[in-house]
Short mmCIF file of C-alpha atoms in Angstrom, two decimals:
data_model
loop_
_atom_site.label_atom_id
_atom_site.label_comp_id
_atom_site.label_asym_id
_atom_site.label_seq_id
_atom_site.Cartn_x
_atom_site.Cartn_y
_atom_site.Cartn_z
CA UNK A 1469 6.21 -58.58 11.19
CA UNK A 1470 3.72 -56.49 13.09
CA UNK A 1471 1.78 -58.45 15.66
CA UNK A 1472 -1.03 -57.54 17.98
CA UNK A 1473 -0.25 -58.12 21.60
CA UNK A 1474 -2.88 -58.01 24.30
CA UNK A 1475 -0.86 -56.47 27.09
CA UNK A 1476 1.10 -53.91 25.11
CA UNK A 1477 -1.02 -51.11 26.40
CA UNK A 1478 -2.56 -50.29 29.72
CA UNK A 1479 -6.30 -50.66 29.87
CA UNK A 1480 -8.18 -47.41 29.65
CA UNK A 1481 -10.65 -46.60 32.38
CA UNK A 1482 -14.09 -47.98 31.82
CA UNK A 1483 -13.59 -48.77 28.14
CA UNK A 1484 -14.06 -52.08 26.40
CA UNK A 1485 -12.57 -52.42 22.95
CA UNK A 1486 -13.47 -55.08 20.43
CA UNK A 1487 -11.83 -55.71 17.08
CA UNK A 1488 -13.87 -57.32 14.32
CA UNK A 1489 -11.86 -58.74 11.45
CA UNK A 1490 -13.65 -59.82 8.28
CA UNK A 1491 -14.07 -59.11 4.59
CA UNK A 1492 -17.84 -58.74 4.58
CA UNK A 1493 -18.08 -55.05 5.23
CA UNK A 1494 -21.85 -54.65 5.09
CA UNK A 1495 -22.51 -57.53 7.51
CA UNK A 1496 -19.93 -56.30 10.00
CA UNK A 1497 -21.40 -52.81 9.90
CA UNK A 1498 -24.84 -54.12 10.76
CA UNK A 1499 -23.48 -56.27 13.58
CA UNK A 1500 -21.60 -53.30 15.01
CA UNK A 1501 -24.72 -51.13 14.87
CA UNK A 1502 -26.61 -53.76 16.86
CA UNK A 1503 -23.81 -54.03 19.39
CA UNK A 1504 -23.69 -50.32 20.00
CA UNK A 1505 -27.38 -50.37 20.87
CA UNK A 1506 -26.74 -52.81 23.70
CA UNK A 1507 -26.57 -51.79 27.33
CA UNK A 1508 -23.00 -51.93 28.43
CA UNK A 1509 -21.59 -50.89 31.79
CA UNK A 1510 -18.41 -49.72 30.18
CA UNK A 1511 -17.94 -47.52 27.18
CA UNK A 1512 -17.85 -49.58 24.02
CA UNK A 1513 -15.29 -49.04 21.32
CA UNK A 1514 -15.28 -50.98 18.07
CA UNK A 1515 -12.49 -51.42 15.57
CA UNK A 1516 -13.46 -52.71 12.16
CA UNK A 1517 -10.75 -54.16 10.00
CA UNK A 1518 -10.77 -56.07 6.76
CA UNK A 1519 -7.58 -57.90 7.63
CA UNK A 1520 -4.48 -57.83 9.81
CA UNK A 1521 -1.98 -56.29 10.24
CA UNK A 1522 -3.77 -53.10 11.12
CA UNK A 1523 -2.67 -50.05 9.19
CA UNK A 1524 -2.31 -48.24 12.49
CA UNK A 1525 0.15 -50.86 13.68
CA UNK A 1526 2.69 -48.18 14.42
CA UNK A 1527 0.53 -47.26 17.37
CA UNK A 1528 -1.81 -50.20 17.87
CA UNK A 1529 -4.84 -49.69 20.05
CA UNK A 1530 -5.57 -51.76 23.16
CA UNK A 1531 -7.84 -54.64 22.16
CA UNK A 1532 -9.80 -56.70 24.66
CA UNK A 1533 -11.42 -59.16 22.29
CA UNK A 1534 -10.80 -60.09 18.65
CA UNK A 1535 -13.60 -61.65 16.63
CA UNK A 1536 -12.68 -63.20 13.30
CA UNK A 1537 -15.73 -63.31 11.06
CA UNK A 1538 -15.62 -66.04 8.41
CA UNK A 1539 -18.22 -66.16 5.68
CA UNK A 1540 -18.78 -69.80 4.76
CA UNK A 1541 -19.90 -68.70 1.30
CA UNK A 1542 -16.52 -67.27 0.43
CA UNK A 1543 -13.14 -68.95 0.16
CA UNK A 1544 -11.68 -65.47 -0.01
CA UNK A 1545 -13.05 -64.79 3.46
CA UNK A 1546 -11.40 -67.90 4.91
CA UNK A 1547 -8.11 -67.16 3.22
CA UNK A 1548 -8.18 -63.64 4.57
CA UNK A 1549 -8.79 -64.92 8.11
CA UNK A 1550 -5.96 -67.46 7.89
CA UNK A 1551 -3.53 -64.79 6.79
CA UNK A 1552 -4.66 -62.34 9.43
CA UNK A 1553 -4.17 -64.91 12.20
CA UNK A 1554 -0.42 -64.77 11.64
CA UNK A 1555 -0.40 -61.26 12.95
CA UNK A 1556 -1.86 -62.06 16.33
CA UNK A 1557 0.39 -62.83 19.26
CA UNK A 1558 -0.07 -66.24 20.87
CA UNK A 1559 -1.07 -64.75 24.21
CA UNK A 1560 -4.24 -63.41 22.65
CA UNK A 1561 -5.48 -66.94 22.31
CA UNK A 1562 -5.96 -67.27 26.03
CA UNK A 1563 -9.59 -66.32 25.77
CA UNK A 1564 -9.36 -63.04 23.92
CA UNK A 1565 -10.05 -64.45 20.47
CA UNK A 1566 -13.16 -66.01 19.08
CA UNK A 1567 -14.36 -67.03 15.65
CA UNK A 1568 -17.75 -66.30 14.14
CA UNK A 1569 -18.93 -68.29 11.14
CA UNK A 1570 -21.78 -66.88 9.10
CA UNK A 1571 -23.76 -68.34 6.25
CA UNK A 1572 -24.23 -71.89 7.51
CA UNK A 1573 -27.99 -71.60 7.06
CA UNK A 1574 -27.78 -71.45 3.27
CA UNK A 1575 -25.90 -74.66 2.71
CA UNK A 1576 -26.19 -74.56 -1.07
CA UNK A 1577 -24.15 -71.36 -1.07
CA UNK A 1578 -21.40 -72.68 1.18
CA UNK A 1579 -18.10 -73.10 -0.57
CA UNK A 1580 -16.21 -73.86 2.63
CA UNK A 1581 -16.83 -77.04 4.48
CA UNK A 1582 -17.75 -76.47 8.13
CA UNK A 1583 -15.15 -79.05 9.00
CA UNK A 1584 -12.43 -76.82 7.60
CA UNK A 1585 -13.38 -74.00 9.92
CA UNK A 1586 -13.69 -76.33 12.87
CA UNK A 1587 -10.18 -77.60 12.27
CA UNK A 1588 -8.80 -74.09 12.01
CA UNK A 1589 -10.50 -73.02 15.19
CA UNK A 1590 -9.30 -76.10 16.98
CA UNK A 1591 -5.73 -75.30 15.98
CA UNK A 1592 -6.07 -71.95 17.68
CA UNK A 1593 -7.86 -73.37 20.73
CA UNK A 1594 -10.59 -70.76 20.56
CA UNK A 1595 -14.36 -70.84 20.62
CA UNK A 1596 -16.39 -70.95 17.41
CA UNK A 1597 -19.77 -69.29 17.22
CA UNK A 1598 -22.26 -69.78 14.41
CA UNK A 1599 -24.60 -67.03 13.37
CA UNK A 1600 -26.29 -66.09 10.13
CA UNK A 1601 -25.56 -62.40 10.26
CA UNK A 1602 -27.96 -61.77 7.40
CA UNK A 1603 -30.92 -62.69 9.59
CA UNK A 1604 -31.79 -59.73 11.76
CA UNK A 1605 -33.01 -61.72 14.75
CA UNK A 1606 -29.89 -63.90 14.92
CA UNK A 1607 -27.69 -60.92 14.40
CA UNK A 1608 -29.23 -59.04 17.32
CA UNK A 1609 -28.76 -62.05 19.62
CA UNK A 1610 -25.15 -62.46 18.54
CA UNK A 1611 -24.53 -58.77 19.18
CA UNK A 1612 -25.76 -59.23 22.73
CA UNK A 1613 -23.59 -62.27 23.22
CA UNK A 1614 -20.48 -60.55 21.92
CA UNK A 1615 -21.00 -57.58 24.21
CA UNK A 1616 -21.29 -59.92 27.22
CA UNK A 1617 -18.15 -61.76 26.16
CA UNK A 1618 -16.35 -58.50 25.72
CA UNK A 1619 -17.23 -57.37 29.22
CA UNK A 1620 -15.78 -60.56 30.64
CA UNK A 1621 -12.60 -60.29 28.60
CA UNK A 1622 -12.32 -56.73 29.70
CA UNK A 1623 -12.45 -57.67 33.35
CA UNK A 1624 -15.69 -55.83 33.98
CA UNK A 1625 -17.52 -58.86 35.26
CA UNK A 1626 -16.27 -59.62 38.75
CA UNK A 1627 -15.01 -63.13 39.28
CA UNK A 1628 -14.85 -64.10 35.61
CA UNK A 1629 -11.77 -63.72 33.44
CA UNK A 1630 -11.16 -64.33 29.79
CA UNK A 1631 -9.45 -67.59 30.56
CA UNK A 1632 -12.40 -68.79 32.64
CA UNK A 1633 -14.71 -67.99 29.79
CA UNK A 1634 -12.48 -69.86 27.39
CA UNK A 1635 -12.56 -73.05 29.33
CA UNK A 1636 -16.33 -72.82 29.54
CA UNK A 1637 -16.85 -72.11 25.86
CA UNK A 1638 -14.36 -74.49 24.39
CA UNK A 1639 -15.89 -77.60 23.03
CA UNK A 1640 -14.30 -80.66 24.58
CA UNK A 1641 -14.73 -82.53 21.32
CA UNK A 1642 -12.23 -81.49 18.77
CA UNK A 1643 -11.99 -83.18 15.40
CA UNK A 1644 -11.24 -86.85 15.92
CA UNK A 1645 -7.75 -88.21 15.40
CA UNK A 1646 -8.70 -89.93 12.14
CA UNK A 1647 -9.87 -86.64 10.67
CA UNK A 1648 -6.65 -84.77 11.41
CA UNK B 117 -6.21 -53.17 -71.71
CA UNK B 118 -5.35 -54.20 -68.20
CA UNK B 119 -2.42 -56.60 -67.76
CA UNK B 120 -4.50 -58.96 -65.69
CA UNK B 121 -7.23 -59.05 -68.34
CA UNK B 122 -4.63 -59.78 -71.01
CA UNK B 123 -3.20 -62.59 -68.91
CA UNK B 124 -6.65 -64.00 -68.28
CA UNK B 125 -7.55 -64.00 -71.97
CA UNK B 126 -4.20 -65.57 -72.84
CA UNK B 127 -4.68 -68.43 -70.37
CA UNK B 128 -8.25 -69.02 -71.46
CA UNK B 129 -7.29 -69.26 -75.10
CA UNK B 130 -4.38 -71.58 -74.26
CA UNK B 131 -6.89 -74.03 -72.75
CA UNK B 132 -8.89 -74.22 -76.02
CA UNK B 133 -7.89 -77.20 -78.19
CA UNK B 134 -6.80 -76.20 -81.68
CA UNK B 135 -9.68 -77.92 -83.42
CA UNK B 136 -12.24 -75.91 -81.45
CA UNK B 137 -10.50 -72.56 -81.61
CA UNK B 138 -12.27 -71.12 -84.62
CA UNK B 139 -15.69 -72.30 -83.47
CA UNK B 140 -15.26 -70.77 -80.05
CA UNK B 141 -13.85 -67.50 -81.34
CA UNK B 142 -16.81 -67.23 -83.72
CA UNK B 143 -19.24 -67.96 -80.89
CA UNK B 144 -17.56 -65.27 -78.80
CA UNK B 145 -18.23 -62.81 -81.58
CA UNK B 146 -15.78 -60.28 -80.17
CA UNK B 147 -13.06 -60.17 -82.83
CA UNK B 148 -14.25 -59.00 -86.24
CA UNK B 149 -14.28 -61.14 -89.40
CA UNK B 150 -11.40 -59.08 -90.76
CA UNK B 151 -9.32 -59.68 -87.67
CA UNK B 152 -10.00 -63.42 -87.77
CA UNK B 153 -8.90 -63.57 -91.39
CA UNK B 154 -5.48 -62.19 -90.49
CA UNK B 155 -4.74 -65.14 -88.26
CA UNK B 156 -2.53 -67.99 -89.39
CA UNK B 157 -4.04 -71.00 -87.66
CA UNK B 158 -1.15 -73.25 -88.70
CA UNK B 159 1.51 -71.51 -86.64
CA UNK B 160 2.67 -72.72 -83.23
CA UNK B 161 0.14 -72.19 -80.48
CA UNK B 162 2.18 -69.74 -78.41
CA UNK B 163 2.64 -67.29 -81.28
CA UNK B 164 -0.99 -67.78 -82.31
CA UNK B 165 -2.16 -66.90 -78.80
CA UNK B 166 0.09 -63.84 -78.68
CA UNK B 167 -1.38 -62.66 -81.97
CA UNK B 168 -4.93 -63.15 -80.67
CA UNK B 169 -4.19 -61.25 -77.49
CA UNK B 170 -2.79 -58.35 -79.54
CA UNK B 171 -6.00 -58.32 -81.56
CA UNK B 172 -8.06 -58.23 -78.38
CA UNK B 173 -5.95 -55.32 -77.19
CA UNK B 174 -6.68 -53.43 -80.39
CA UNK B 175 -10.34 -53.85 -79.65
CA UNK B 176 -9.91 -52.88 -75.95
CA UNK B 177 -11.28 -56.08 -74.52
CA UNK B 178 -12.69 -55.61 -71.03
CA UNK B 179 -12.98 -57.99 -68.09
CA UNK B 180 -16.58 -58.66 -69.06
CA UNK B 181 -15.53 -59.71 -72.55
CA UNK B 182 -12.91 -62.01 -71.14
CA UNK B 183 -15.44 -63.50 -68.75
CA UNK B 184 -17.78 -64.15 -71.65
CA UNK B 185 -15.02 -66.06 -73.42
CA UNK B 186 -14.57 -68.16 -70.29
CA UNK B 187 -18.30 -68.91 -70.23
CA UNK B 188 -18.23 -70.08 -73.82
CA UNK B 189 -15.19 -72.27 -73.16
CA UNK B 190 -16.95 -73.84 -70.17
CA UNK B 191 -20.13 -74.37 -72.19
CA UNK B 192 -18.07 -76.38 -74.66
CA UNK B 193 -16.36 -78.31 -71.82
CA UNK B 194 -19.17 -78.80 -69.35
CA UNK B 195 -17.90 -82.22 -68.27
CA UNK B 196 -14.79 -80.65 -66.73
CA UNK B 197 -16.88 -79.48 -63.80
CA UNK B 198 -18.95 -81.46 -61.32
CA UNK B 199 -22.51 -80.17 -61.04
CA UNK B 200 -24.81 -80.16 -57.98
CA UNK B 201 -28.57 -79.86 -58.14
CA UNK B 202 -30.63 -77.38 -56.10
CA UNK B 203 -34.35 -77.18 -55.89
CA UNK B 204 -35.94 -73.88 -54.92
CA UNK B 205 -39.37 -73.34 -53.54
CA UNK B 206 -41.46 -70.42 -52.56
CA UNK B 207 -42.22 -70.48 -48.79
CA UNK B 208 -45.05 -68.24 -47.71
CA UNK B 209 -44.11 -65.65 -45.07
CA UNK B 210 -46.12 -63.06 -43.16
CA UNK B 211 -44.19 -59.85 -42.67
CA UNK B 212 -45.48 -56.86 -40.72
CA UNK B 213 -43.82 -53.55 -39.92
CA UNK B 214 -44.24 -50.93 -37.25
CA UNK B 215 -42.13 -47.83 -36.90
CA UNK B 216 -41.34 -46.18 -33.58
CA UNK B 217 -40.07 -42.72 -32.75
CA UNK B 218 -36.38 -43.43 -32.33
CA UNK B 219 -35.81 -44.48 -35.92
CA UNK B 220 -36.53 -48.07 -35.01
CA UNK B 221 -38.54 -50.36 -37.22
CA UNK B 222 -40.15 -53.39 -35.59
CA UNK B 223 -40.52 -56.24 -38.07
CA UNK B 224 -42.58 -59.31 -37.37
CA UNK B 225 -42.05 -62.42 -39.47
CA UNK B 226 -44.15 -65.56 -39.36
CA UNK B 227 -42.58 -68.47 -41.24
CA UNK B 228 -44.24 -71.08 -43.42
CA UNK B 229 -42.91 -73.77 -45.71
CA UNK B 230 -43.74 -75.01 -49.16
CA UNK B 231 -46.39 -77.24 -47.61
CA UNK B 232 -47.67 -75.27 -44.61
CA UNK B 233 -49.08 -71.86 -43.90
CA UNK B 234 -47.06 -69.41 -41.81
CA UNK B 235 -47.06 -70.31 -38.11
CA UNK B 236 -48.40 -67.20 -36.38
CA UNK B 237 -47.52 -68.49 -32.93
CA UNK B 238 -43.78 -68.66 -33.44
CA UNK B 239 -42.83 -65.41 -35.11
CA UNK B 240 -39.41 -63.85 -35.20
CA UNK B 241 -39.05 -60.19 -34.31
CA UNK B 242 -36.41 -57.90 -35.71
CA UNK B 243 -35.79 -54.38 -34.47
CA UNK B 244 -33.83 -52.48 -37.04
CA UNK B 245 -32.35 -49.03 -36.52
CA UNK B 246 -32.42 -47.48 -39.92
CA UNK B 247 -29.49 -45.11 -39.56
CA UNK B 248 -27.21 -47.86 -38.32
CA UNK B 249 -25.90 -51.26 -39.39
CA UNK B 250 -27.47 -52.93 -36.38
CA UNK B 251 -30.50 -55.17 -36.08
CA UNK B 252 -31.70 -56.95 -32.96
CA UNK B 253 -33.57 -60.23 -33.42
CA UNK B 254 -35.56 -62.30 -30.98
CA UNK B 255 -34.27 -65.86 -30.76
CA UNK B 256 -36.48 -68.01 -32.85
CA UNK B 257 -37.12 -71.65 -32.16
CA UNK B 258 -37.26 -72.20 -35.90
CA UNK B 259 -33.53 -71.94 -36.36
CA UNK B 260 -33.40 -72.99 -39.98
CA UNK B 261 -34.78 -69.63 -41.00
CA UNK B 262 -31.89 -67.71 -39.50
CA UNK B 263 -29.64 -67.68 -42.61
CA UNK B 264 -32.55 -66.59 -44.77
CA UNK B 265 -33.42 -63.81 -42.37
CA UNK B 266 -29.81 -62.70 -42.32
CA UNK B 267 -29.69 -62.53 -46.09
CA UNK B 268 -32.93 -60.61 -46.29
CA UNK B 269 -31.77 -58.06 -43.73
CA UNK B 270 -28.43 -57.61 -45.45
CA UNK B 271 -29.95 -57.06 -48.85
CA UNK B 272 -32.76 -54.83 -47.64
CA UNK B 273 -30.37 -52.60 -45.72
CA UNK B 274 -27.93 -52.46 -48.63
CA UNK B 275 -25.07 -54.16 -46.83
CA UNK B 276 -22.89 -57.07 -47.90
CA UNK B 277 -22.40 -59.18 -44.87
CA UNK B 278 -24.08 -59.97 -41.61
CA UNK B 279 -22.40 -61.26 -38.48
CA UNK B 280 -23.91 -62.34 -35.19
CA UNK B 281 -22.33 -60.52 -32.27
CA UNK B 282 -21.53 -62.40 -29.05
CA UNK B 283 -23.97 -60.29 -27.13
CA UNK B 284 -27.31 -61.47 -25.80
CA UNK B 285 -29.79 -60.20 -23.20
CA UNK B 286 -33.46 -59.78 -22.38
CA UNK B 287 -33.16 -56.04 -22.13
CA UNK B 288 -33.30 -54.42 -25.52
CA UNK B 289 -32.65 -50.96 -24.07
CA UNK B 290 -29.44 -52.15 -22.48
CA UNK B 291 -28.28 -53.91 -25.63
CA UNK B 292 -28.92 -50.72 -27.52
CA UNK B 293 -26.95 -48.71 -24.98
CA UNK B 294 -24.01 -51.09 -25.24
CA UNK B 295 -24.02 -51.41 -29.02
CA UNK B 296 -24.33 -47.70 -29.63
CA UNK B 297 -21.88 -46.93 -26.81
CA UNK B 298 -24.42 -44.80 -24.98
CA UNK B 299 -24.17 -46.55 -21.63
CA UNK B 300 -21.92 -43.97 -20.07
CA UNK B 301 -24.74 -41.51 -20.01
CA UNK B 302 -27.50 -41.70 -17.50
CA UNK B 303 -30.31 -43.51 -19.24
CA UNK B 304 -33.79 -44.39 -18.10
CA UNK B 305 -34.43 -47.92 -17.00
CA UNK B 306 -37.87 -49.00 -15.96
CA UNK B 307 -36.81 -50.18 -12.55
CA UNK B 308 -34.19 -47.77 -11.34
CA UNK B 309 -35.93 -46.11 -8.43
CA UNK B 310 -33.13 -46.46 -5.89
CA UNK B 311 -31.97 -43.07 -4.63
CA UNK B 312 -28.45 -41.98 -5.36
CA UNK B 313 -27.16 -42.56 -1.85
CA UNK B 314 -28.14 -46.22 -1.80
CA UNK B 315 -26.61 -46.76 -5.19
CA UNK B 316 -23.32 -45.54 -3.78
CA UNK B 317 -21.88 -49.05 -3.85
CA UNK B 318 -23.53 -50.02 -0.56
CA UNK B 319 -20.87 -48.22 1.40
CA UNK B 320 -22.69 -46.73 4.36
CA UNK B 321 -20.01 -45.68 6.72
CA UNK B 322 -21.50 -45.20 10.12
CA UNK B 323 -19.83 -42.11 11.45
CA UNK B 324 -20.47 -43.02 15.10
CA UNK B 325 -17.35 -41.98 16.97
CA UNK B 326 -17.23 -45.25 18.86
CA UNK B 327 -16.41 -47.08 15.64
CA UNK B 328 -12.94 -46.92 14.20
CA UNK B 329 -12.60 -48.07 10.61
CA UNK B 330 -9.09 -49.38 10.37
CA UNK B 331 -9.05 -49.89 6.65
CA UNK B 332 -10.52 -46.62 5.53
CA UNK B 333 -7.63 -45.98 3.16
CA UNK B 334 -8.16 -49.37 1.55
CA UNK B 335 -11.90 -48.76 1.31
CA UNK B 336 -11.29 -45.48 -0.44
CA UNK B 337 -8.85 -47.12 -2.84
CA UNK B 338 -11.41 -49.76 -3.72
CA UNK B 339 -14.11 -47.10 -4.16
CA UNK B 340 -11.89 -45.16 -6.48
CA UNK B 341 -10.89 -48.13 -8.62
CA UNK B 342 -14.50 -49.24 -8.86
CA UNK B 343 -15.58 -45.83 -9.94
CA UNK B 344 -12.81 -45.61 -12.53
CA UNK B 345 -13.78 -48.99 -13.95
CA UNK B 346 -17.55 -48.75 -13.85
CA UNK B 347 -18.24 -45.06 -13.74
CA UNK B 348 -20.95 -43.24 -11.85
CA UNK B 349 -23.77 -44.13 -14.17
CA UNK B 350 -26.18 -47.07 -13.88
CA UNK B 351 -24.88 -50.11 -15.70
CA UNK B 352 -26.71 -51.58 -18.70
CA UNK B 353 -28.64 -54.67 -17.76
CA UNK B 354 -27.42 -58.13 -18.71
CA UNK B 355 -28.29 -61.46 -17.11
CA UNK B 356 -25.36 -63.64 -18.19
CA UNK B 357 -21.71 -63.71 -19.00
CA UNK B 358 -20.39 -66.95 -20.38
CA UNK B 359 -16.75 -67.98 -20.81
CA UNK B 360 -15.73 -71.02 -22.83
CA UNK B 361 -12.18 -72.08 -22.18
CA UNK B 362 -10.24 -74.48 -24.33
CA UNK B 363 -6.69 -75.24 -23.40
CA UNK B 364 -4.11 -77.96 -23.27
CA UNK B 365 -2.60 -79.07 -20.03
CA UNK B 366 1.07 -78.19 -19.73
CA UNK B 367 3.40 -79.90 -17.35
CA UNK B 368 7.10 -79.82 -16.57
CA UNK B 369 7.09 -83.43 -15.43
CA UNK B 370 7.83 -86.05 -18.03
CA UNK B 371 5.14 -88.56 -18.69
CA UNK B 372 2.37 -86.60 -17.10
CA UNK B 373 -0.85 -88.23 -18.17
CA UNK B 374 -2.80 -85.02 -18.60
CA UNK B 375 -0.07 -83.34 -20.67
CA UNK B 376 -0.10 -86.21 -23.14
CA UNK B 377 -3.80 -85.78 -23.85
CA UNK B 378 -4.53 -85.07 -27.49
CA UNK B 379 -7.94 -83.55 -26.83
CA UNK B 380 -7.85 -80.07 -25.34
CA UNK B 381 -9.48 -79.50 -21.96
CA UNK B 382 -12.72 -77.63 -22.17
CA UNK B 383 -14.58 -75.81 -19.50
CA UNK B 384 -17.50 -73.45 -19.38
CA UNK B 385 -18.14 -70.81 -16.74
CA UNK B 386 -21.38 -68.91 -16.64
CA UNK B 387 -22.14 -65.95 -14.39
CA UNK B 388 -25.81 -65.17 -13.95
CA UNK B 389 -27.57 -62.43 -12.08
CA UNK B 390 -30.73 -60.35 -12.38
CA UNK B 391 -28.38 -57.45 -13.10
CA UNK B 392 -24.92 -58.78 -13.83
CA UNK B 393 -22.94 -55.58 -14.27
CA UNK B 394 -24.28 -53.96 -11.10
CA UNK B 395 -23.46 -57.15 -9.23
CA UNK B 396 -19.88 -57.12 -10.56
CA UNK B 397 -19.58 -53.46 -9.65
CA UNK B 398 -20.51 -54.19 -6.04
CA UNK B 399 -18.15 -57.18 -5.60
CA UNK B 400 -15.06 -55.28 -4.48
CA UNK B 401 -16.81 -52.75 -2.23
CA UNK B 402 -18.69 -55.60 -0.54
CA UNK B 403 -15.40 -57.31 0.24
CA UNK B 404 -16.15 -60.40 -1.85
CA UNK B 405 -13.38 -59.81 -4.36
CA UNK B 406 -10.18 -57.85 -4.70
CA UNK B 407 -10.06 -54.65 -6.69
CA UNK B 408 -9.28 -54.30 -9.56
CA UNK B 409 -11.48 -57.06 -10.99
CA UNK B 410 -10.32 -59.26 -13.82
CA UNK B 411 -10.44 -57.43 -17.15
CA UNK B 412 -12.35 -60.40 -18.55
CA UNK B 413 -15.27 -59.22 -16.41
CA UNK B 414 -14.88 -55.49 -16.74
CA UNK B 415 -14.48 -55.42 -20.52
CA UNK B 416 -18.05 -56.59 -21.20
CA UNK B 417 -19.75 -53.30 -22.13
CA UNK B 418 -16.65 -51.95 -23.80
CA UNK B 419 -16.09 -54.98 -26.01
CA UNK B 420 -19.83 -55.34 -26.57
CA UNK B 421 -19.77 -59.04 -25.77
CA UNK B 422 -20.97 -61.30 -22.99
CA UNK B 423 -20.11 -64.62 -24.60
CA UNK B 424 -16.38 -65.29 -24.71
CA UNK B 425 -14.21 -68.03 -26.18
CA UNK B 426 -10.78 -68.26 -24.70
CA UNK B 427 -8.18 -70.39 -26.41
CA UNK B 428 -4.45 -70.91 -26.14
CA UNK B 429 -2.56 -68.58 -28.39
#
């Protein structure tokens, strides 16, 4: 089973690579376009994938941050994310993975309960960000945020590592014991 | 004389009681006086009937003649049938016609009853294409007139039967395109102003070298399947697709409550959209569904239906 490992490859000089995994092609494209407009001290590289494993898993690229994009309007999107997670090595979850949930604003269209996503994210001990990618303003802000996160995961921000960031971002309140 | 006609005459005559036979045969007035005189009415019925049938054969009795005999028999034995009573009335109706260029006749019908004048505010419209067996009618709130309208259309167009297709939409042009199988040509719709690039399934691949599309092969596969299924042309416009499912619950477990149900399970699924077929076409490229889509969805223009009933075989 092909699995992405964070330290398989040496980091390339001055390059930060982010992998976005999600089924909603159009939304991801727009998010990526916004990200590439951001000021970034290192050169930004973006990998867009619908699901894992990557087709280029024979020679997987070096990834500094994985963002799983879940569309709350689509059960298919959640299912796809759950299956893709099996192809990520456990060491990635030390701050190099985060989840992005979109679509929470239009609650009538949501077919996935927020609680479900929260539970999933809690299982993987990673941060969960909410953003309605369809709204241009929110999308631009999220793009900024992701670029900053990427720089930290990449080691380009002195004094802050991915693990530091993780402990700051992680919510101390997981789902309560009764809910589990 | 046809064998079936002979058989029919034989059976009809067999029904006639002996004491009425002469009267009925005389009323029928088919066999001549001479022929009737040759008959021995005292012989056994079977031989008598055979003789009569031979006489009819000599005179080349046709199906019409045989039918006439049956009428006369029934007239003499009216009580053997149960009779219903119908009352007819003349309802006034306003009918107007307007022809258009493409061989289409627009017919407007305002309905009245025996007691009221035609209601001009609730007319039914029919668009009939004269070179074809198809007519499109606007749904009328006065549903009791539907059978009458159907009959009138059938007779006027010199057909024998009329059947309502499971196809319904607001867009007459699109219905026409589907029914006449013209949808795979580019046709004019009033609101298709989107340029060709945008209509390319929403797949704008940003060719910035900093972006690596990992699933490009998959994207191309989906593109290809979508194009094979839906074609390059704009889809005809429908707003709904409705699926009625009726099935019985099957279970391997013994004593499953649902499996013992006598009544079948029914469920209704309705898809609605301002432009249903274009929406379905963009599902797989947008990543919302897997390609290929279910044939239940993709068969709509081909089968010329958007209302489906699915039952267990």
